[in-house]
Short mmCIF file of C-alpha atoms in Angstrom, two decimals:
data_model
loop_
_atom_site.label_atom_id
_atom_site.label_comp_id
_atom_site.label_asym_id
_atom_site.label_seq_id
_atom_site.Cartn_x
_atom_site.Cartn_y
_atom_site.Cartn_z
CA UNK A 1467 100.59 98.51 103.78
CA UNK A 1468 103.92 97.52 102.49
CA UNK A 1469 103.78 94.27 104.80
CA UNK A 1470 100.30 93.68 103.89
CA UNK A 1471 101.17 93.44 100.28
CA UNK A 1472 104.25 91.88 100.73
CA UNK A 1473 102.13 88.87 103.11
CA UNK A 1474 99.47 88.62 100.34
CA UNK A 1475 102.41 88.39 97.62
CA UNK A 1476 103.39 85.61 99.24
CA UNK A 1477 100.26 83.84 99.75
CA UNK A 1478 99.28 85.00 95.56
CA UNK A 1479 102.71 82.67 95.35
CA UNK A 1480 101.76 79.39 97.46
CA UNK A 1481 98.12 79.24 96.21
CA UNK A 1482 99.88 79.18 92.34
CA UNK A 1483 102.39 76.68 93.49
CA UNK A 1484 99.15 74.41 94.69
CA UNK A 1485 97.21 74.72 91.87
CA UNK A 1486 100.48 74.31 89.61
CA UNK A 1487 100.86 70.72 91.70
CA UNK A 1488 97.61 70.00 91.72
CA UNK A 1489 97.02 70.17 87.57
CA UNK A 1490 100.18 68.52 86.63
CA UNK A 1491 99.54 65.44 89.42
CA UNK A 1492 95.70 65.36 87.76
CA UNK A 1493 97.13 65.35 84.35
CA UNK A 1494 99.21 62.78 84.61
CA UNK A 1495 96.73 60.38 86.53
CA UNK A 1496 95.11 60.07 83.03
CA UNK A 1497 95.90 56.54 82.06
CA UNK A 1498 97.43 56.40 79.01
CA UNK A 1499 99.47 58.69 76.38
CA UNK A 1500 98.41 62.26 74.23
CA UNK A 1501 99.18 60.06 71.45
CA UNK A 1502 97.47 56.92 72.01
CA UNK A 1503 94.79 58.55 69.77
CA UNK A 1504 96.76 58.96 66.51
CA UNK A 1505 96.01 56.04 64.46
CA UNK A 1506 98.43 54.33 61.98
CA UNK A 1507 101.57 55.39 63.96
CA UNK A 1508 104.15 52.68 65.49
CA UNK A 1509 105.78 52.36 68.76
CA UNK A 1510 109.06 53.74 67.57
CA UNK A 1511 107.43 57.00 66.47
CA UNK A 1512 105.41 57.35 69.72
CA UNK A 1513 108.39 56.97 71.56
CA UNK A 1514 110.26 59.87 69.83
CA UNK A 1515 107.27 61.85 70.16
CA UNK A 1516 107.45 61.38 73.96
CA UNK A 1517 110.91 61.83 74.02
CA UNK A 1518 110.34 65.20 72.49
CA UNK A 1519 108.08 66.38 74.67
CA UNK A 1520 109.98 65.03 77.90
CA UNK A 1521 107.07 62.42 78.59
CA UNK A 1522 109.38 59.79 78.71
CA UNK A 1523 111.11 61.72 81.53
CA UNK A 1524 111.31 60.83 85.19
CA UNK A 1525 107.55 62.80 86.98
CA UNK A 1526 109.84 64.96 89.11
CA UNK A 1527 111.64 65.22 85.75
CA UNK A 1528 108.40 66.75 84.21
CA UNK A 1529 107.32 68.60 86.80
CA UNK A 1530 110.94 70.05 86.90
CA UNK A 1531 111.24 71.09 83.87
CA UNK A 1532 107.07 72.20 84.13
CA UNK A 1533 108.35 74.75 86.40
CA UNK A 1534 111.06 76.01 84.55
CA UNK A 1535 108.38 76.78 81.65
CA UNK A 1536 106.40 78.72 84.25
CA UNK A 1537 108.98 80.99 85.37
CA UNK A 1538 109.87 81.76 82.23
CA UNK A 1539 106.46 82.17 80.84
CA UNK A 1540 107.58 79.42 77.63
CA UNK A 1541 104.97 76.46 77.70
CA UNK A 1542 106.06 75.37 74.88
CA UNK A 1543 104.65 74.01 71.72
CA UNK A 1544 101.09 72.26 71.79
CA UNK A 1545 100.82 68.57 71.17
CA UNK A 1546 98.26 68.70 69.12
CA UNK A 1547 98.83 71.92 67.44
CA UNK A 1548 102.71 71.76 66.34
CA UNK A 1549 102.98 74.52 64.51
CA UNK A 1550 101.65 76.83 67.61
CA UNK A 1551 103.23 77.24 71.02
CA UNK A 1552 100.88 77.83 74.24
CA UNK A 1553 102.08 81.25 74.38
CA UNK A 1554 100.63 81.53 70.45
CA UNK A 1555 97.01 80.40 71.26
CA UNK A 1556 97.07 82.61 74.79
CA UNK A 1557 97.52 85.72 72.58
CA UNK A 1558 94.92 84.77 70.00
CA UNK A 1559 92.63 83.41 72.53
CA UNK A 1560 92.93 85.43 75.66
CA UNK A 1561 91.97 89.12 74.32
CA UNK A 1562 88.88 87.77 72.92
CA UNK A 1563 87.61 86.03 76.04
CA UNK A 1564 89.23 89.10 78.22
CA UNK A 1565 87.23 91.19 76.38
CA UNK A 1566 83.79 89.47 76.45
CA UNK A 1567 84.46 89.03 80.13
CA UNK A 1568 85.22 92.69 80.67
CA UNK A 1569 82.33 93.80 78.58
CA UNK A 1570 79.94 91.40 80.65
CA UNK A 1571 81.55 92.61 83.97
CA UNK A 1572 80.78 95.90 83.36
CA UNK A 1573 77.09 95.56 82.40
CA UNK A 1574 76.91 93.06 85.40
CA UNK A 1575 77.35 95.53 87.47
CA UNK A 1576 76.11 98.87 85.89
CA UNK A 1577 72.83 97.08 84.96
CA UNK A 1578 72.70 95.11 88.52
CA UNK A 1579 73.42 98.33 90.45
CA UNK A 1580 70.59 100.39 89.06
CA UNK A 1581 68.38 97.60 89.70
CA UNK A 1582 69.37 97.67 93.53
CA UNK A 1583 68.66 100.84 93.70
CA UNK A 1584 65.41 100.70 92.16
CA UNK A 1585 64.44 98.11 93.97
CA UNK A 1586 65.13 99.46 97.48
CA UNK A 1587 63.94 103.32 96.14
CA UNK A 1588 60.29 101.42 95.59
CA UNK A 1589 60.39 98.64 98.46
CA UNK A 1590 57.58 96.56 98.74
CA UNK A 1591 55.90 97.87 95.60
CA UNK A 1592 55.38 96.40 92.16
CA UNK A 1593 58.98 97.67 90.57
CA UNK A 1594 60.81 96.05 93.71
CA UNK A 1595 58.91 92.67 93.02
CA UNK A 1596 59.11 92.86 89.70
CA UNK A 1597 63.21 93.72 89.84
CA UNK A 1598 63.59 91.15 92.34
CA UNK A 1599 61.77 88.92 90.22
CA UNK A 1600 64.04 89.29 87.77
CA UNK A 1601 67.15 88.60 89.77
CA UNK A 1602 66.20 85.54 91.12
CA UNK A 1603 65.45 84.30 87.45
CA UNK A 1604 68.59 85.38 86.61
CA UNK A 1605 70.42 83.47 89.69
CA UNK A 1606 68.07 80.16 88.75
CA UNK A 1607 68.90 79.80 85.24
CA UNK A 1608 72.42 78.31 84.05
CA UNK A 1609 74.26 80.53 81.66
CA UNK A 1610 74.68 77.82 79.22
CA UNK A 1611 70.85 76.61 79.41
CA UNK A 1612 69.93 80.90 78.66
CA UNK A 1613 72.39 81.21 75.95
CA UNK A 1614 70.52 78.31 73.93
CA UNK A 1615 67.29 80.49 74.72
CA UNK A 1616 68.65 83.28 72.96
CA UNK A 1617 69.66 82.07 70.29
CA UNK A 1618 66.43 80.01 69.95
CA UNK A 1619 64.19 83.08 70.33
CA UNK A 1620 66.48 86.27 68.64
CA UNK A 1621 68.70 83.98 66.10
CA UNK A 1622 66.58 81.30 65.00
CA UNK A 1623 62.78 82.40 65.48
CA UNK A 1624 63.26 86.52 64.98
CA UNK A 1625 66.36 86.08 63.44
CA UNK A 1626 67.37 89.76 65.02
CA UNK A 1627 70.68 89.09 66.36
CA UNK A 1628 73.28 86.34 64.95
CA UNK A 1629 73.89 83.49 66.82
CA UNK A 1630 77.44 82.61 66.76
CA UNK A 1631 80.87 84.00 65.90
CA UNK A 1632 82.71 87.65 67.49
CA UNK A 1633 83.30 89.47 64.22
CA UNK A 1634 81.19 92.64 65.32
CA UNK A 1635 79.57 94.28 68.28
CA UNK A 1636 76.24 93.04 67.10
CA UNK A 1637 77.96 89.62 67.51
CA UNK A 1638 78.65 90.31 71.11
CA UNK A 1639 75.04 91.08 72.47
CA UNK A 1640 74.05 87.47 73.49
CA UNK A 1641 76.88 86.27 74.77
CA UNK A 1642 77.23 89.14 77.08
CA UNK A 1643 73.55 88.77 77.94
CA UNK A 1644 74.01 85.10 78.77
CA UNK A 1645 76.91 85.77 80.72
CA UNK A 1646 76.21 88.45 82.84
CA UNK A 1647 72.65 88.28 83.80
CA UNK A 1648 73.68 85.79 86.80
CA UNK A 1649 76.22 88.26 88.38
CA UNK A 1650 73.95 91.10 87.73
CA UNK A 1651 71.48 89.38 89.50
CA UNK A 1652 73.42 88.51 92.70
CA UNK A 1653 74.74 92.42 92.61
CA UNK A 1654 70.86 93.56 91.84
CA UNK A 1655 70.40 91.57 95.14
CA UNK A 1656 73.06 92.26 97.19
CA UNK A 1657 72.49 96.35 96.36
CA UNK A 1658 68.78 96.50 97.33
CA UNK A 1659 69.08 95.04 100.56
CA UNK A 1660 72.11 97.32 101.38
CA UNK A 1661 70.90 100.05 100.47
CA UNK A 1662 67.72 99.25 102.34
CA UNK A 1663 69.64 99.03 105.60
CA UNK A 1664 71.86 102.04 104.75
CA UNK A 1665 68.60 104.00 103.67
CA UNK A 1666 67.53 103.94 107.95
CA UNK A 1667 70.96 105.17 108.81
CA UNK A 1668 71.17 108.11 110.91
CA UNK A 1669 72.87 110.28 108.44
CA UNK A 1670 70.36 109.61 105.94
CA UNK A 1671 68.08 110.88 107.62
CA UNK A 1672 69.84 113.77 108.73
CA UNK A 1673 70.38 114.46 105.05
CA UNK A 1674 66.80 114.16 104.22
CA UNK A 1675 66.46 116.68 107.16
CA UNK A 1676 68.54 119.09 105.87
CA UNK A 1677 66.24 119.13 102.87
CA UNK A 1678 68.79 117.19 100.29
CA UNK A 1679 67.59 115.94 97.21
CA UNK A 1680 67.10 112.35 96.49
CA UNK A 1681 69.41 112.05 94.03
CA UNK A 1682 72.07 113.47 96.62
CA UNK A 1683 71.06 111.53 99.30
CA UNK A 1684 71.40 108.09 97.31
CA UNK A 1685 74.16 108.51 95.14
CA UNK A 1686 76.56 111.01 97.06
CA UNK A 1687 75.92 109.67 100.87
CA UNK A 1688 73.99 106.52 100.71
CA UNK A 1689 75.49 104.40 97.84
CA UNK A 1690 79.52 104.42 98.50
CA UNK A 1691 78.85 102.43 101.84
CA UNK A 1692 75.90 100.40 100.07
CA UNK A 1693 78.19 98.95 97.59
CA UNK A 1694 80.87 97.93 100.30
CA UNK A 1695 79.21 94.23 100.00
CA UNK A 1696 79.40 94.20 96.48
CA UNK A 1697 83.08 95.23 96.54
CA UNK A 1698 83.45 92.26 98.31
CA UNK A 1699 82.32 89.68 95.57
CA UNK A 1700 83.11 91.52 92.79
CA UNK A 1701 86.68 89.01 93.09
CA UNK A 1702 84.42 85.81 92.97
CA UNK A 1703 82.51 87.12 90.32
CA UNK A 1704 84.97 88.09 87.86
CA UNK A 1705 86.07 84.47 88.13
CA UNK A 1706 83.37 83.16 87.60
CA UNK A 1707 82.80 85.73 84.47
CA UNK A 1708 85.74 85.03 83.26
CA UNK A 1709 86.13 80.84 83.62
CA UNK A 1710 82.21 80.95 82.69
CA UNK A 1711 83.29 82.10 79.15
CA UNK A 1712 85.00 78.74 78.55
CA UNK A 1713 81.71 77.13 78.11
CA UNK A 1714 79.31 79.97 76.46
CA UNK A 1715 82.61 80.48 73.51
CA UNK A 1716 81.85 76.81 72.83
CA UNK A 1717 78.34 77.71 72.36
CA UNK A 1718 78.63 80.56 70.60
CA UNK A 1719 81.59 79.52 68.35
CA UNK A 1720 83.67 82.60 70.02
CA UNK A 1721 87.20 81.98 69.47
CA UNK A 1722 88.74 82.72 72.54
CA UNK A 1723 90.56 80.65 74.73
CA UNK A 1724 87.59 78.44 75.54
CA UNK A 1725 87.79 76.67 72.14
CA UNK A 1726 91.75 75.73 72.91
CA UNK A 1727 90.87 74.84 76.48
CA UNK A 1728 88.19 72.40 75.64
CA UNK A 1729 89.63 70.73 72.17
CA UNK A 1730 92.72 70.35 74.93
CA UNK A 1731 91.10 68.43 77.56
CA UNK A 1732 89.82 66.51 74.81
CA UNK A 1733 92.79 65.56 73.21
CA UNK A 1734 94.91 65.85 76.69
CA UNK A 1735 97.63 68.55 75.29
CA UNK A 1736 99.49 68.60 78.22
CA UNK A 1737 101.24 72.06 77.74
CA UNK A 1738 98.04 74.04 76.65
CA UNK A 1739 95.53 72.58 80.27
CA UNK A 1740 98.85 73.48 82.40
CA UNK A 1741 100.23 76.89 80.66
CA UNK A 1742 96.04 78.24 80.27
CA UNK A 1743 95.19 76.75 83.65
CA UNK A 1744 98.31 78.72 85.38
CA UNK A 1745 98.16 81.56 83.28
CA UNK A 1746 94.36 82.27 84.08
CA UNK A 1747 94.77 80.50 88.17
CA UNK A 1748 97.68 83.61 88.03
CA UNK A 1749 95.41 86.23 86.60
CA UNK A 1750 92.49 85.62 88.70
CA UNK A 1751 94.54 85.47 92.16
CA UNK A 1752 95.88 88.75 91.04
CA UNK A 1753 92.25 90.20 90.37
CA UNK A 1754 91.37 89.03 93.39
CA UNK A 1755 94.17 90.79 95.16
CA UNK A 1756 93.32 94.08 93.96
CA UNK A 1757 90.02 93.50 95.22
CA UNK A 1758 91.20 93.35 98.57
CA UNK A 1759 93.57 96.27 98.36
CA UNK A 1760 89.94 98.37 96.64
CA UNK A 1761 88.48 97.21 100.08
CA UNK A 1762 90.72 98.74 102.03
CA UNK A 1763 90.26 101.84 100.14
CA UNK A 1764 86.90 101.80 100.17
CA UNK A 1765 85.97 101.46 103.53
CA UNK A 1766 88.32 104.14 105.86
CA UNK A 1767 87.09 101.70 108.57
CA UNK A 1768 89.18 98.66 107.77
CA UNK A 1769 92.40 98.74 109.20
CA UNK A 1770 95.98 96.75 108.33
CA UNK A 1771 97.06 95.66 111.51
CA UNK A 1772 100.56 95.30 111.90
CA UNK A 1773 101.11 91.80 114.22
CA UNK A 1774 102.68 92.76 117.41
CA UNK A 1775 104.33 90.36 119.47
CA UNK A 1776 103.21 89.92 122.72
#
């Protein structure tokens, strides 16, 4: 196990180190300066301001020096936000979009689990089609095209919920809806035809022959090795959650890290794409890690080999 960890600690490493290159080579393939925009300023003062921010450095220079910020987790300050480091808007922005991705994760796949099961309980009758209905709706439409919906139909036209804004949990109700009604749909699917093929197992029906309940029979024996697929994605899927929340905070005026990460790209603040594109690239490999490791866990079957030389 130790190995194992140590291997994937490694690889959690590399894949950073790519994605580090990879940004700060895109970044700089911009034509062009961050301050090219601001109007009314001469040459002279553009030059300081690059000299301050090491633009006027060597690339390797940059990069360098890019590296040193990630080690030490200091981005530095924003360009277009002087006042405010990266490591400011991170904690104002992060826990907000953390916690609408949790909060969608969770009813992703509490809400796309008992689907599953409903489904494959009533196969081939209405409450299956009907559920299954439902999740390929949910897989079909784009997050961004079913928020506007929402707010359309329960902001605008019933005026039930408000539309934009994360000051209260009422606040949070179509945004999660928008956001997790594509995962719970893929987990909705991926759980009903599991379970299905669990359900004709041999030790189902040895349970049912013993005269177990239903209840037992699904959720004590049948639904720990149904979910083992689900386990699987659940890594992919909180990325996608998560990086999906960029676009739907725009929409819903959530200020989380979305809003920095956009106005960013927009204004091409060097130090806030880099330090929020490492700092979630980090978080995500690490999610995705513990996936793995919940795998293992999981299923007694799956083994660690140890590589033995021949």
């Amino acid at each position: 196990m130790l190995r194992y960890i140590a291997k994937r600690f490694l690889i959690m490493l590399v894949t950073i180190l790519i994605i580090v290159t990879l940004t700060f080579i895109l970044m700089h393939a911009i034509p062009g300066s961050p301050f090219n925009q601001e109007r009314g300023t001469s040459e002279a003062v553009q030059a300081n301001l690059e000299a301050h921010y090491h633009l006027d450095e060597p690339m390797y220079i940059q990069y360098l020096l890019y590296l040193k910020s990630i080690v030490t987790f200091d981005f530095g300050p924003s360009i277009k936000q002087p006042t405010s480091t990266v490591n400011d808007l991170l904690g104002r922005g992060f826990p907000i979009s953390l916690e609408l991705g949790l909060v969608s994760v969770i009813v992703a796949i509490i809400s796309g689990i008992l689907l599953g099961i409903i489904a494959a309980l009533r196969h081939n009758k209405i409450i299956d089609y009907a559920a299954m209905a439902i999740a390929v709706l949910g897989i079909s439409i784009p997050n961004f095209i079913l928020a506007t919906q929402l707010i359309q139909s329960f902001a605008v036209t019933w005026q039930i919920l408000p539309a934009a804004t994360w000051s209260s949990p009422k606040h949070m109700i179509l945004p999660v809806i928008a956001l997790a009604t594509g995962p719970m749909a893929i987990i909705a699917r991926l759980t009903r035809s599991s379970m299905l093929e669990v359900l004709t197992q041999d030790y189902i029906k040895m349970a049912r022959a013993k005269g177990l309940s239903p209840y037992k029979i699904v959720f004590k024996h049948a639904l720990k090795n149904a979910l083992m697929p689900v386990v699987t994605i659940l890594g992919t899927l909180l990325a996608g959650i998560l990086t999906g929340t960029f676009v739907l905070e725009k929409i819903f005026a959530i200020p989380g890290m979305g809003k920095y990460f956009v106005e960013s790209i927009n204004n091409r603040d060097y130090p806030v794409i880099m330090g929020t594109t490492v700092f979630y690239s980090a978080f995500l490999i690490v999610m995705l890690f513990l996936v793995d490791i919940a795998y293992g866990i999981l299923d007694p079957r799956i083994k660690l080999h140890k590589k033995e030389a021949e």
